[in-house]
């Protein structure tokens, strides 16, 4: 009887230890975790995926121990780390997502063409695409808010206004860029990643989002962290190799039609790169964001932010 009791306790202890939750943004970043969500890849530990709509929600899940890992924008993770949340960046998997779109009325040749124009951008000042746009304006001799006006709205509203012919320029992440130009004569006129690569020499693109783990998990269970990281990487590979199946799963969680998602995937890049291989690129990106917009990234993370 004692032996059976021990086995039962051991069974539940194993479940407790090896059941891991990864919280992930509800958006196009669902695509790379579809392999985990539908158990289409082999996992050495039980991994549950929850979805967050707001970064505050992700923080609450981490702090309350309802999540052990989180997919976060790199800048959000850096700010949370600076504020005392002990999370470690394991790797980056989203490298391409942001584009400038223009209506059929615009005459765009290069960034200097934007002088005297108004650009719509989602959410508010300090978001990644907003900082990138301001960065390119400065690099081209223009003064943001003086030579170029910025207006901020939720991405869905920008899409509606663009389709209605009330917006000429918008800096958007995919799949909203594709949503906006579909059915219009508008087009993508600038690839932020290409511009960044020209300036930074990056070989991957923009380090937009990545996989973070709570430091206490890393200290107590480094082997499990390694297994989760491997499974996450395999999930990204599976999604790229089985795109139709992955997008069908994604469509169950997002309201965006599969054809739009499929078109947008031509301009989205998901590739998992461990931080040990891309730290220099992340450093360069965060330093640039900090230098250009210190209000949005007031403190750069220390070495403890990276899993090296």
mmCIF file of C-alpha atoms in Angstrom:
data_model
loop_
_atom_site.group_PDB
_atom_site.id
_atom_site.type_symbol
_atom_site.label_atom_id
_atom_site.label_comp_id
_atom_site.label_asym_id
_atom_site.label_seq_id
_atom_site.Cartn_x
_atom_site.Cartn_y
_atom_site.Cartn_z
ATOM 1 C CA UNK A 1 0.000 0.000 0.000
ATOM 2 C CA UNK A 2 2.834 2.325 0.918
ATOM 3 C CA UNK A 3 4.516 1.556 -2.412
ATOM 4 C CA UNK A 4 1.316 2.373 -4.344
ATOM 5 C CA UNK A 5 0.919 5.637 -2.460
ATOM 6 C CA UNK A 6 4.479 6.613 -3.315
ATOM 7 C CA UNK A 7 3.874 5.815 -6.967
ATOM 8 C CA UNK A 8 0.734 7.974 -7.014
ATOM 9 C CA UNK A 9 2.563 10.865 -5.331
ATOM 10 C CA UNK A 10 5.438 10.436 -7.748
ATOM 11 C CA UNK A 11 3.013 10.464 -10.702
ATOM 12 C CA UNK A 12 1.376 13.721 -9.645
ATOM 13 C CA UNK A 13 4.763 15.254 -8.781
ATOM 14 C CA UNK A 14 5.969 14.383 -12.284
ATOM 15 C CA UNK A 15 2.917 16.024 -13.840
ATOM 16 C CA UNK A 16 3.415 19.092 -11.665
ATOM 17 C CA UNK A 17 7.079 19.450 -12.591
ATOM 18 C CA UNK A 18 6.878 18.564 -16.261
ATOM 19 C CA UNK A 19 3.696 20.371 -17.250
ATOM 20 C CA UNK A 20 4.841 23.673 -18.697
ATOM 21 C CA UNK A 21 2.814 26.645 -19.908
ATOM 22 C CA UNK A 22 3.978 28.982 -22.649
ATOM 23 C CA UNK A 23 1.942 32.144 -23.041
ATOM 24 C CA UNK A 24 1.937 33.584 -26.545
ATOM 25 C CA UNK A 25 0.493 36.734 -28.187
ATOM 26 C CA UNK A 26 -2.909 36.388 -29.882
ATOM 27 C CA UNK A 27 -1.889 37.518 -33.356
ATOM 28 C CA UNK A 28 0.184 36.281 -36.283
ATOM 29 C CA UNK A 29 2.662 34.864 -33.779
ATOM 30 C CA UNK A 30 0.107 32.079 -33.277
ATOM 31 C CA UNK A 31 1.430 30.600 -36.546
ATOM 32 C CA UNK A 32 4.812 29.432 -35.182
ATOM 33 C CA UNK A 33 3.268 27.789 -32.085
ATOM 34 C CA UNK A 34 0.590 25.823 -33.939
ATOM 35 C CA UNK A 35 2.872 22.795 -33.787
ATOM 36 C CA UNK A 36 2.802 22.980 -29.993
ATOM 37 C CA UNK A 37 -0.916 23.766 -29.811
ATOM 38 C CA UNK A 38 -1.997 20.763 -31.847
ATOM 39 C CA UNK A 39 0.666 18.321 -30.635
ATOM 40 C CA UNK A 40 1.943 17.805 -34.152
ATOM 41 C CA UNK A 41 5.520 17.625 -32.923
ATOM 42 C CA UNK A 42 7.040 15.352 -30.345
ATOM 43 C CA UNK A 43 7.442 16.997 -26.954
ATOM 44 C CA UNK A 44 9.653 15.600 -24.206
ATOM 45 C CA UNK A 45 7.639 17.594 -21.662
ATOM 46 C CA UNK A 46 3.946 18.432 -21.567
ATOM 47 C CA UNK A 47 3.599 21.951 -22.989
ATOM 48 C CA UNK A 48 0.381 23.968 -22.783
ATOM 49 C CA UNK A 49 -0.019 27.162 -24.807
ATOM 50 C CA UNK A 50 -2.127 30.060 -23.538
ATOM 51 C CA UNK A 51 -2.784 33.229 -25.533
ATOM 52 C CA UNK A 52 -2.490 36.812 -24.288
ATOM 53 C CA UNK A 53 -4.030 39.937 -25.845
ATOM 54 C CA UNK A 54 -2.134 42.502 -23.808
ATOM 55 C CA UNK A 55 1.419 42.400 -22.462
ATOM 56 C CA UNK A 56 0.062 43.154 -18.971
ATOM 57 C CA UNK A 57 -1.859 39.905 -19.199
ATOM 58 C CA UNK A 58 1.361 38.025 -19.990
ATOM 59 C CA UNK A 59 3.087 39.623 -17.000
ATOM 60 C CA UNK A 60 0.188 38.659 -14.712
ATOM 61 C CA UNK A 61 0.406 35.041 -15.890
ATOM 62 C CA UNK A 62 4.169 34.939 -15.255
ATOM 63 C CA UNK A 63 3.987 36.570 -11.835
ATOM 64 C CA UNK A 64 1.109 34.351 -10.677
ATOM 65 C CA UNK A 65 2.951 31.213 -11.849
ATOM 66 C CA UNK A 66 0.258 30.469 -14.423
ATOM 67 C CA UNK A 67 2.932 30.630 -17.131
ATOM 68 C CA UNK A 68 6.572 29.589 -17.092
ATOM 69 C CA UNK A 69 7.589 30.819 -20.538
ATOM 70 C CA UNK A 70 6.350 33.763 -22.594
ATOM 71 C CA UNK A 71 6.662 34.934 -26.157
ATOM 72 C CA UNK A 72 7.120 38.698 -25.979
ATOM 73 C CA UNK A 73 8.275 41.549 -28.204
ATOM 74 C CA UNK A 74 11.990 42.019 -27.498
ATOM 75 C CA UNK A 75 11.524 45.643 -26.405
ATOM 76 C CA UNK A 76 8.694 44.669 -24.035
ATOM 77 C CA UNK A 77 10.839 41.922 -22.515
ATOM 78 C CA UNK A 78 13.769 44.329 -22.082
ATOM 79 C CA UNK A 79 11.554 46.861 -20.306
ATOM 80 C CA UNK A 80 10.017 44.225 -18.025
ATOM 81 C CA UNK A 81 13.502 42.973 -17.129
ATOM 82 C CA UNK A 82 14.595 46.527 -16.309
ATOM 83 C CA UNK A 83 11.542 46.858 -14.061
ATOM 84 C CA UNK A 84 12.592 43.802 -12.052
ATOM 85 C CA UNK A 85 10.734 40.922 -13.682
ATOM 86 C CA UNK A 86 13.294 38.121 -13.745
ATOM 87 C CA UNK A 87 12.923 36.767 -17.258
ATOM 88 C CA UNK A 88 15.649 35.520 -19.562
ATOM 89 C CA UNK A 89 15.691 35.751 -23.355
ATOM 90 C CA UNK A 90 16.333 32.292 -24.816
ATOM 91 C CA UNK A 91 16.067 33.128 -28.503
ATOM 92 C CA UNK A 92 14.417 35.208 -31.214
ATOM 93 C CA UNK A 93 11.943 33.783 -33.746
ATOM 94 C CA UNK A 94 10.179 36.738 -35.431
ATOM 95 C CA UNK A 95 12.402 38.684 -37.824
ATOM 96 C CA UNK A 96 10.155 40.350 -40.367
ATOM 97 C CA UNK A 97 6.713 41.919 -39.998
ATOM 98 C CA UNK A 98 6.650 45.718 -40.611
ATOM 99 C CA UNK A 99 5.815 47.630 -43.803
ATOM 100 C CA UNK A 100 4.864 51.094 -45.001
ATOM 101 C CA UNK A 101 1.839 51.072 -47.255
ATOM 102 C CA UNK A 102 0.719 53.882 -49.543
ATOM 103 C CA UNK A 103 -2.550 54.611 -51.325
ATOM 104 C CA UNK A 104 -2.845 55.016 -55.085
ATOM 105 C CA UNK A 105 -2.797 58.804 -54.554
ATOM 106 C CA UNK A 106 0.763 58.985 -53.260
ATOM 107 C CA UNK A 107 3.929 59.606 -55.254
ATOM 108 C CA UNK A 108 6.545 57.783 -53.189
ATOM 109 C CA UNK A 109 10.156 57.493 -54.330
ATOM 110 C CA UNK A 110 12.032 57.197 -51.048
ATOM 111 C CA UNK A 111 11.726 58.181 -47.383
ATOM 112 C CA UNK A 112 12.300 61.851 -48.237
ATOM 113 C CA UNK A 113 9.034 61.737 -50.191
ATOM 114 C CA UNK A 114 7.222 61.691 -46.852
ATOM 115 C CA UNK A 115 8.022 65.328 -46.046
ATOM 116 C CA UNK A 116 4.771 67.189 -45.384
ATOM 117 C CA UNK A 117 2.760 63.951 -45.123
ATOM 118 C CA UNK A 118 0.846 62.187 -42.362
ATOM 119 C CA UNK A 119 1.633 58.619 -41.347
ATOM 120 C CA UNK A 120 -0.775 56.433 -39.392
ATOM 121 C CA UNK A 121 0.731 53.972 -36.972
ATOM 122 C CA UNK A 122 -0.911 51.487 -34.591
ATOM 123 C CA UNK A 123 -1.377 52.003 -30.873
ATOM 124 C CA UNK A 124 1.003 54.844 -29.977
ATOM 125 C CA UNK A 125 4.405 56.401 -29.840
ATOM 126 C CA UNK A 126 7.174 54.043 -28.860
ATOM 127 C CA UNK A 127 5.813 50.913 -30.535
ATOM 128 C CA UNK A 128 8.432 49.151 -32.648
ATOM 129 C CA UNK A 129 7.099 50.242 -36.037
ATOM 130 C CA UNK A 130 6.697 53.828 -34.826
ATOM 131 C CA UNK A 131 10.297 53.989 -33.616
ATOM 132 C CA UNK A 132 11.549 52.448 -36.847
ATOM 133 C CA UNK A 133 9.672 55.000 -38.939
ATOM 134 C CA UNK A 134 11.067 57.861 -36.869
ATOM 135 C CA UNK A 135 14.539 56.332 -37.122
ATOM 136 C CA UNK A 136 14.369 56.234 -40.930
ATOM 137 C CA UNK A 137 13.081 59.813 -41.093
ATOM 138 C CA UNK A 138 16.020 61.046 -39.026
ATOM 139 C CA UNK A 139 18.471 59.026 -41.137
ATOM 140 C CA UNK A 140 17.051 60.784 -44.189
ATOM 141 C CA UNK A 141 17.300 64.282 -42.780
ATOM 142 C CA UNK A 142 13.655 64.728 -41.782
ATOM 143 C CA UNK A 143 12.379 65.790 -38.366
ATOM 144 C CA UNK A 144 9.568 63.582 -36.979
ATOM 145 C CA UNK A 145 6.492 65.534 -35.798
ATOM 146 C CA UNK A 146 7.739 68.591 -37.698
ATOM 147 C CA UNK A 147 8.352 67.450 -41.264
ATOM 148 C CA UNK A 148 6.081 64.432 -40.908
ATOM 149 C CA UNK A 149 2.909 64.176 -38.819
ATOM 150 C CA UNK A 150 2.106 60.987 -36.893
ATOM 151 C CA UNK A 151 -1.382 59.779 -36.017
ATOM 152 C CA UNK A 152 -2.114 56.745 -33.867
ATOM 153 C CA UNK A 153 -5.093 54.411 -34.049
ATOM 154 C CA UNK A 154 -5.744 50.695 -33.492
ATOM 155 C CA UNK A 155 -4.586 48.708 -36.541
ATOM 156 C CA UNK A 156 -8.101 47.549 -37.415
ATOM 157 C CA UNK A 157 -9.261 51.177 -37.606
ATOM 158 C CA UNK A 158 -6.296 52.173 -39.784
ATOM 159 C CA UNK A 159 -7.175 49.318 -42.147
ATOM 160 C CA UNK A 160 -10.779 50.537 -42.424
ATOM 161 C CA UNK A 161 -9.733 54.146 -43.057
ATOM 162 C CA UNK A 162 -7.153 53.090 -45.646
ATOM 163 C CA UNK A 163 -9.729 51.038 -47.524
ATOM 164 C CA UNK A 164 -12.108 54.024 -47.390
ATOM 165 C CA UNK A 165 -9.458 56.256 -48.984
ATOM 166 C CA UNK A 166 -9.042 58.388 -45.837
ATOM 167 C CA UNK A 167 -5.449 57.376 -45.102
ATOM 168 C CA UNK A 168 -2.582 57.775 -47.592
ATOM 169 C CA UNK A 169 0.314 56.346 -45.569
ATOM 170 C CA UNK A 170 0.348 53.758 -42.802
ATOM 171 C CA UNK A 171 3.179 51.924 -41.070
ATOM 172 C CA UNK A 172 1.753 48.532 -40.133
ATOM 173 C CA UNK A 173 2.761 45.032 -39.084
ATOM 174 C CA UNK A 174 1.566 42.061 -41.071
ATOM 175 C CA UNK A 175 -1.100 40.773 -41.594
ATOM 176 C CA UNK A 176 -2.672 44.250 -41.226
ATOM 177 C CA UNK A 177 -0.613 45.600 -44.142
ATOM 178 C CA UNK A 178 -2.035 42.883 -46.393
ATOM 179 C CA UNK A 179 -5.533 43.396 -44.996
ATOM 180 C CA UNK A 180 -5.331 47.126 -45.766
ATOM 181 C CA UNK A 181 -4.192 46.901 -49.384
ATOM 182 C CA UNK A 182 -6.332 43.907 -50.369
ATOM 183 C CA UNK A 183 -9.132 45.084 -52.654
ATOM 184 C CA UNK A 184 -7.573 48.542 -53.096
ATOM 185 C CA UNK A 185 -4.993 50.028 -55.458
ATOM 186 C CA UNK A 186 -2.732 50.682 -52.509
ATOM 187 C CA UNK A 187 0.558 48.861 -52.154
ATOM 188 C CA UNK A 188 3.502 48.179 -49.932
ATOM 189 C CA UNK A 189 6.055 50.889 -50.653
ATOM 190 C CA UNK A 190 8.721 50.300 -48.005
ATOM 191 C CA UNK A 191 10.111 47.208 -46.295
ATOM 192 C CA UNK A 192 11.348 48.271 -42.843
ATOM 193 C CA UNK A 193 13.446 45.136 -42.496
ATOM 194 C CA UNK A 194 15.361 45.804 -45.713
ATOM 195 C CA UNK A 195 16.032 49.377 -44.606
ATOM 196 C CA UNK A 196 17.197 48.144 -41.195
ATOM 197 C CA UNK A 197 19.438 45.497 -42.756
ATOM 198 C CA UNK A 198 21.104 48.135 -44.970
ATOM 199 C CA UNK A 199 21.903 50.267 -41.938
ATOM 200 C CA UNK A 200 22.686 47.610 -39.331
ATOM 201 C CA UNK A 201 24.204 44.870 -41.466
ATOM 202 C CA UNK A 202 21.821 42.372 -39.844
ATOM 203 C CA UNK A 203 21.726 38.989 -41.537
ATOM 204 C CA UNK A 204 18.419 37.918 -40.012
ATOM 205 C CA UNK A 205 16.270 41.079 -40.008
ATOM 206 C CA UNK A 206 14.635 42.832 -37.094
ATOM 207 C CA UNK A 207 14.661 40.960 -33.766
ATOM 208 C CA UNK A 208 10.944 41.546 -33.160
ATOM 209 C CA UNK A 209 9.834 38.818 -30.743
ATOM 210 C CA UNK A 210 11.313 35.864 -28.936
ATOM 211 C CA UNK A 211 10.963 33.178 -26.267
ATOM 212 C CA UNK A 212 11.515 34.136 -22.605
ATOM 213 C CA UNK A 213 11.657 31.946 -19.508
ATOM 214 C CA UNK A 214 11.338 32.828 -15.848
ATOM 215 C CA UNK A 215 14.744 32.836 -14.187
ATOM 216 C CA UNK A 216 13.552 30.586 -11.335
ATOM 217 C CA UNK A 217 12.567 27.894 -13.859
ATOM 218 C CA UNK A 218 15.948 28.167 -15.559
ATOM 219 C CA UNK A 219 17.798 27.834 -12.246
ATOM 220 C CA UNK A 220 15.741 24.871 -11.002
ATOM 221 C CA UNK A 221 15.084 22.978 -14.223
ATOM 222 C CA UNK A 222 17.678 23.801 -16.922
ATOM 223 C CA UNK A 223 17.078 20.453 -18.662
ATOM 224 C CA UNK A 224 13.358 21.160 -18.979
ATOM 225 C CA UNK A 225 14.091 24.632 -20.309
ATOM 226 C CA UNK A 226 16.299 23.077 -22.963
ATOM 227 C CA UNK A 227 13.537 20.621 -23.923
ATOM 228 C CA UNK A 228 10.930 23.377 -24.173
ATOM 229 C CA UNK A 229 13.282 25.515 -26.244
ATOM 230 C CA UNK A 230 13.885 22.574 -28.598
ATOM 231 C CA UNK A 231 10.150 21.906 -28.912
ATOM 232 C CA UNK A 232 9.470 25.593 -29.585
ATOM 233 C CA UNK A 233 12.143 25.649 -32.300
ATOM 234 C CA UNK A 234 10.683 22.488 -33.850
ATOM 235 C CA UNK A 235 7.217 24.046 -33.778
ATOM 236 C CA UNK A 236 8.495 27.048 -35.756
ATOM 237 C CA UNK A 237 10.059 24.706 -38.306
ATOM 238 C CA UNK A 238 6.882 22.627 -38.503
ATOM 239 C CA UNK A 239 4.732 25.709 -39.172
ATOM 240 C CA UNK A 240 7.004 26.839 -41.995
ATOM 241 C CA UNK A 241 7.047 23.365 -43.539
ATOM 242 C CA UNK A 242 3.281 22.765 -43.139
ATOM 243 C CA UNK A 243 1.961 26.248 -43.776
ATOM 244 C CA UNK A 244 -1.541 25.346 -45.015
ATOM 245 C CA UNK A 245 -2.179 23.175 -41.957
ATOM 246 C CA UNK A 246 -0.653 25.765 -39.669
ATOM 247 C CA UNK A 247 -2.787 28.599 -41.076
ATOM 248 C CA UNK A 248 -5.930 26.488 -40.794
ATOM 249 C CA UNK A 249 -5.181 26.091 -37.077
ATOM 250 C CA UNK A 250 -4.313 29.793 -36.754
ATOM 251 C CA UNK A 251 -7.642 30.746 -38.337
ATOM 252 C CA UNK A 252 -9.451 28.985 -35.491
ATOM 253 C CA UNK A 253 -8.016 31.572 -33.109
ATOM 254 C CA UNK A 254 -7.868 34.695 -35.299
ATOM 255 C CA UNK A 255 -10.655 36.318 -37.317
ATOM 256 C CA UNK A 256 -8.339 36.878 -40.279
ATOM 257 C CA UNK A 257 -9.209 34.798 -43.370
ATOM 258 C CA UNK A 258 -6.728 32.105 -44.391
ATOM 259 C CA UNK A 259 -6.007 33.657 -47.871
ATOM 260 C CA UNK A 260 -5.017 36.939 -46.179
ATOM 261 C CA UNK A 261 -2.827 35.078 -43.701
ATOM 262 C CA UNK A 262 -1.226 33.118 -46.521
ATOM 263 C CA UNK A 263 -0.458 36.282 -48.489
ATOM 264 C CA UNK A 264 0.894 37.966 -45.341
ATOM 265 C CA UNK A 265 3.206 35.014 -44.698
ATOM 266 C CA UNK A 266 5.134 36.064 -47.813
ATOM 267 C CA UNK A 267 6.211 39.072 -45.748
ATOM 268 C CA UNK A 268 6.502 37.469 -42.322
ATOM 269 C CA UNK A 269 9.628 35.574 -41.287
ATOM 270 C CA UNK A 270 9.629 33.131 -38.364
ATOM 271 C CA UNK A 271 12.945 31.424 -37.712
ATOM 272 C CA UNK A 272 14.129 30.438 -34.251
ATOM 273 C CA UNK A 273 17.677 31.605 -33.542
ATOM 274 C CA UNK A 274 19.122 30.895 -30.057
ATOM 275 C CA UNK A 275 20.243 34.089 -28.384
ATOM 276 C CA UNK A 276 23.845 32.891 -28.259
ATOM 277 C CA UNK A 277 23.843 33.219 -32.054
ATOM 278 C CA UNK A 278 22.009 36.536 -32.361
ATOM 279 C CA UNK A 279 22.883 38.485 -29.207
ATOM 280 C CA UNK A 280 24.884 41.038 -31.150
ATOM 281 C CA UNK A 281 21.902 41.783 -33.383
ATOM 282 C CA UNK A 282 19.549 42.119 -30.399
ATOM 283 C CA UNK A 283 22.067 44.372 -28.641
ATOM 284 C CA UNK A 284 22.349 46.575 -31.704
ATOM 285 C CA UNK A 285 18.572 46.788 -32.059
ATOM 286 C CA UNK A 286 17.976 47.656 -28.390
ATOM 287 C CA UNK A 287 20.792 50.205 -28.350
ATOM 288 C CA UNK A 288 19.310 51.897 -31.408
ATOM 289 C CA UNK A 289 15.832 51.956 -29.885
ATOM 290 C CA UNK A 290 17.251 53.321 -26.619
ATOM 291 C CA UNK A 291 19.277 56.022 -28.349
ATOM 292 C CA UNK A 292 16.436 57.153 -30.578
ATOM 293 C CA UNK A 293 13.542 56.875 -28.161
ATOM 294 C CA UNK A 294 14.760 56.664 -24.524
ATOM 295 C CA UNK A 295 11.216 57.274 -23.242
ATOM 296 C CA UNK A 296 10.191 53.951 -24.790
ATOM 297 C CA UNK A 297 13.290 52.025 -23.700
ATOM 298 C CA UNK A 298 14.771 54.016 -20.793
ATOM 299 C CA UNK A 299 17.176 51.315 -19.593
ATOM 300 C CA UNK A 300 19.188 48.795 -21.548
ATOM 301 C CA UNK A 301 19.205 45.265 -20.126
ATOM 302 C CA UNK A 302 22.318 43.869 -18.457
ATOM 303 C CA UNK A 303 24.050 40.643 -19.484
ATOM 304 C CA UNK A 304 21.730 38.707 -17.171
ATOM 305 C CA UNK A 305 18.922 39.329 -19.629
ATOM 306 C CA UNK A 306 20.481 36.890 -22.104
ATOM 307 C CA UNK A 307 20.767 33.105 -21.849
ATOM 308 C CA UNK A 308 24.407 32.625 -22.852
#
